[in-house]
PDB file of C-alpha atoms in Angstrom:
ATOM      1  CA  GLU A   1      89.348 -75.479  55.842  1.00 89.00           C
ATOM      2  CA  PHE A   2      87.885 -73.486  52.987  1.00 93.00           C
ATOM      3  CA  TRP A   3      84.632 -71.551  53.288  1.00 92.00           C
ATOM      4  CA  VAL A   4      82.789 -71.833  49.968  1.00 93.00           C
ATOM      5  CA  ALA A   5      79.971 -69.624  51.252  1.00 91.00           C
ATOM      6  CA  PRO A   6      79.265 -67.984  54.622  1.00 89.00           C
ATOM      7  CA  GLN A   7      77.320 -71.088  55.662  1.00 93.00           C
ATOM      8  CA  PHE A   8      79.296 -73.887  53.936  1.00 95.00           C
ATOM      9  CA  ALA A   9      82.860 -75.152  54.582  1.00 96.00           C
ATOM     10  CA  ILE A  10      85.026 -77.879  53.042  1.00 97.00           C
ATOM     11  CA  ARG A  11      87.723 -79.392  55.247  1.00 95.00           C
ATOM     12  CA  GLY A  12      90.668 -81.658  54.598  1.00 96.00           C
ATOM     13  CA  GLY A  13      93.676 -82.831  56.522  1.00 95.00           C
ATOM     14  CA  TYR A  14      96.477 -85.261  57.171  1.00 93.00           C
ATOM     15  CA  ASN A  15      97.397 -86.788  60.547  1.00 89.00           C
ATOM     16  CA  TYR A  16     100.721 -88.384  61.452  1.00 85.00           C
ATOM     17  CA  TYR A  17     100.995 -90.186  64.781  1.00 82.00           C
ATOM     18  CA  GLY A  18     104.596 -91.233  65.282  1.00 78.00           C
ATOM     19  CA  SER A  19     105.888 -93.773  67.763  1.00 71.00           C
ATOM     20  CA  PRO A  20     108.663 -92.558  70.088  1.00 72.00           C
ATOM     21  CA  CYS A  21     110.126 -96.081  70.192  1.00 73.00           C
ATOM     22  CA  ASP A  22     109.781 -97.342  66.634  1.00 69.00           C
ATOM     23  CA  TRP A  23     109.257 -95.106  63.596  1.00 64.00           C
ATOM     24  CA  HIS A  24     107.979 -98.116  61.594  1.00 66.00           C
ATOM     25  CA  ASN A  25     104.825 -98.088  63.733  1.00 70.00           C
ATOM     26  CA  ALA A  26     103.746 -94.589  62.752  1.00 76.00           C
ATOM     27  CA  GLN A  27     100.092 -94.200  61.834  1.00 80.00           C
ATOM     28  CA  GLN A  28      98.923 -91.918  59.045  1.00 84.00           C
ATOM     29  CA  TYR A  29      95.382 -90.791  58.273  1.00 89.00           C
ATOM     30  CA  ILE A  30      93.699 -88.700  55.582  1.00 93.00           C
ATOM     31  CA  ASN A  31      90.585 -86.730  56.569  1.00 95.00           C
ATOM     32  CA  CYS A  32      87.911 -84.755  54.759  1.00 97.00           C
ATOM     33  CA  GLY A  33      84.656 -83.166  55.781  1.00 97.00           C
ATOM     34  CA  LEU A  34      81.846 -80.732  55.174  1.00 97.00           C
ATOM     35  CA  GLY A  35      80.330 -78.179  57.511  1.00 96.00           C
ATOM     36  CA  PHE A  36      77.044 -76.343  57.211  1.00 96.00           C
ATOM     37  CA  ASN A  37      75.967 -73.476  59.463  1.00 94.00           C
ATOM     38  CA  VAL A  38      72.178 -73.700  59.424  1.00 93.00           C
ATOM     39  CA  SER A  39      71.807 -70.648  61.646  1.00 92.00           C
ATOM     40  CA  ARG A  40      73.889 -68.598  64.061  1.00 90.00           C
ATOM     41  CA  ASN A  41      73.263 -71.160  66.831  1.00 93.00           C
ATOM     42  CA  PHE A  42      73.009 -74.440  64.900  1.00 95.00           C
ATOM     43  CA  ALA A  43      75.525 -76.284  62.670  1.00 95.00           C
ATOM     44  CA  LEU A  44      75.855 -79.717  61.059  1.00 97.00           C
ATOM     45  CA  ASP A  45      79.131 -81.437  60.174  1.00 97.00           C
ATOM     46  CA  ILE A  46      80.151 -84.667  58.466  1.00 97.00           C
ATOM     47  CA  ALA A  47      83.700 -86.028  58.452  1.00 96.00           C
ATOM     48  CA  TYR A  48      85.429 -89.065  56.937  1.00 96.00           C
ATOM     49  CA  THR A  49      88.828 -90.437  57.935  1.00 93.00           C
ATOM     50  CA  THR A  50      90.779 -93.415  56.615  1.00 91.00           C
ATOM     51  CA  LYS A  51      94.051 -95.054  57.600  1.00 86.00           C
ATOM     52  CA  MET A  52      96.760 -94.973  54.940  1.00 81.00           C
ATOM     53  CA  LYS A  53      98.895 -97.935  56.024  1.00 73.00           C
ATOM     54  CA  ASP A  54      96.903-101.159  56.171  1.00 69.00           C
ATOM     55  CA  GLU A  55      99.383-103.699  57.479  1.00 72.00           C
ATOM     56  CA  LYS A  56     102.533-104.177  59.496  1.00 73.00           C
ATOM     57  CA  GLN A  57     104.835-107.129  59.973  1.00 74.00           C
ATOM     58  CA  PHE A  58     105.995-108.594  63.270  1.00 76.00           C
ATOM     59  CA  THR A  59     107.848-111.563  64.756  1.00 77.00           C
ATOM     60  CA  LEU A  60     106.801-113.359  67.928  1.00 75.00           C
ATOM     61  CA  TYR A  61     110.397-113.965  68.969  1.00 76.00           C
ATOM     62  CA  ASP A  62     113.959-113.079  67.915  1.00 78.00           C
ATOM     63  CA  ASP A  63     116.124-115.138  65.580  1.00 77.00           C
ATOM     64  CA  TYR A  64     118.000-117.848  67.475  1.00 77.00           C
ATOM     65  CA  ALA A  65     121.059-119.976  66.592  1.00 78.00           C
ATOM     66  CA  GLY A  66     120.954-118.995  62.930  1.00 79.00           C
ATOM     67  CA  LEU A  67     117.257-119.818  62.575  1.00 82.00           C
ATOM     68  CA  ARG A  68     115.006-117.047  61.359  1.00 82.00           C
ATOM     69  CA  ALA A  69     111.793-116.426  63.240  1.00 80.00           C
ATOM     70  CA  PRO A  70     108.612-116.566  61.142  1.00 82.00           C
ATOM     71  CA  VAL A  71     107.144-113.230  60.199  1.00 82.00           C
ATOM     72  CA  GLY A  72     103.453-112.471  60.666  1.00 81.00           C
ATOM     73  CA  THR A  73     101.338-109.682  59.230  1.00 80.00           C
ATOM     74  CA  ILE A  74      98.624-107.695  60.980  1.00 78.00           C
ATOM     75  CA  CYS A  75      96.067-106.058  58.698  1.00 78.00           C
ATOM     76  CA  GLU A  76      94.646-102.894  60.222  1.00 75.00           C
ATOM     77  CA  LYS A  77      91.984-101.393  58.038  1.00 76.00           C
ATOM     78  CA  GLY A  78      89.782 -98.689  59.296  1.00 82.00           C
ATOM     79  CA  SER A  79      87.657 -95.830  58.145  1.00 90.00           C
ATOM     80  CA  LYS A  80      85.283 -93.687  60.140  1.00 92.00           C
ATOM     81  CA  LEU A  81      82.315 -91.578  59.196  1.00 96.00           C
ATOM     82  CA  LEU A  82      81.282 -89.045  61.819  1.00 95.00           C
ATOM     83  CA  PHE A  83      78.227 -86.801  62.012  1.00 96.00           C
ATOM     84  CA  THR A  84      78.052 -83.946  64.529  1.00 96.00           C
ATOM     85  CA  MET A  85      75.445 -81.384  65.422  1.00 96.00           C
ATOM     86  CA  THR A  86      76.337 -78.176  67.253  1.00 94.00           C
ATOM     87  CA  LEU A  87      73.930 -76.133  69.337  1.00 95.00           C
ATOM     88  CA  LYS A  88      75.121 -72.823  70.783  1.00 90.00           C
ATOM     89  CA  PHE A  89      73.126 -71.270  73.565  1.00 86.00           C
TER      90      PHE A  89
END
């Protein structure tokens, strides 16, 4: 977070959600946002987040008797835009 002015902030970040069972299934996100303090008791924020890894491969069953199981791909795309309003009283 970097305050450009007393009322205006720029935010950025990186999230890593690891899997305790399989490190290939870790999820990574990049985030950015803006914050504006309108008054001492009122603030507006906007944030954007996007997933870095779009797809992962999987098999429905294990290889058997020398035959390789077919591999499928799941595409996971996702971005979010979030608006928040803060009232302090």
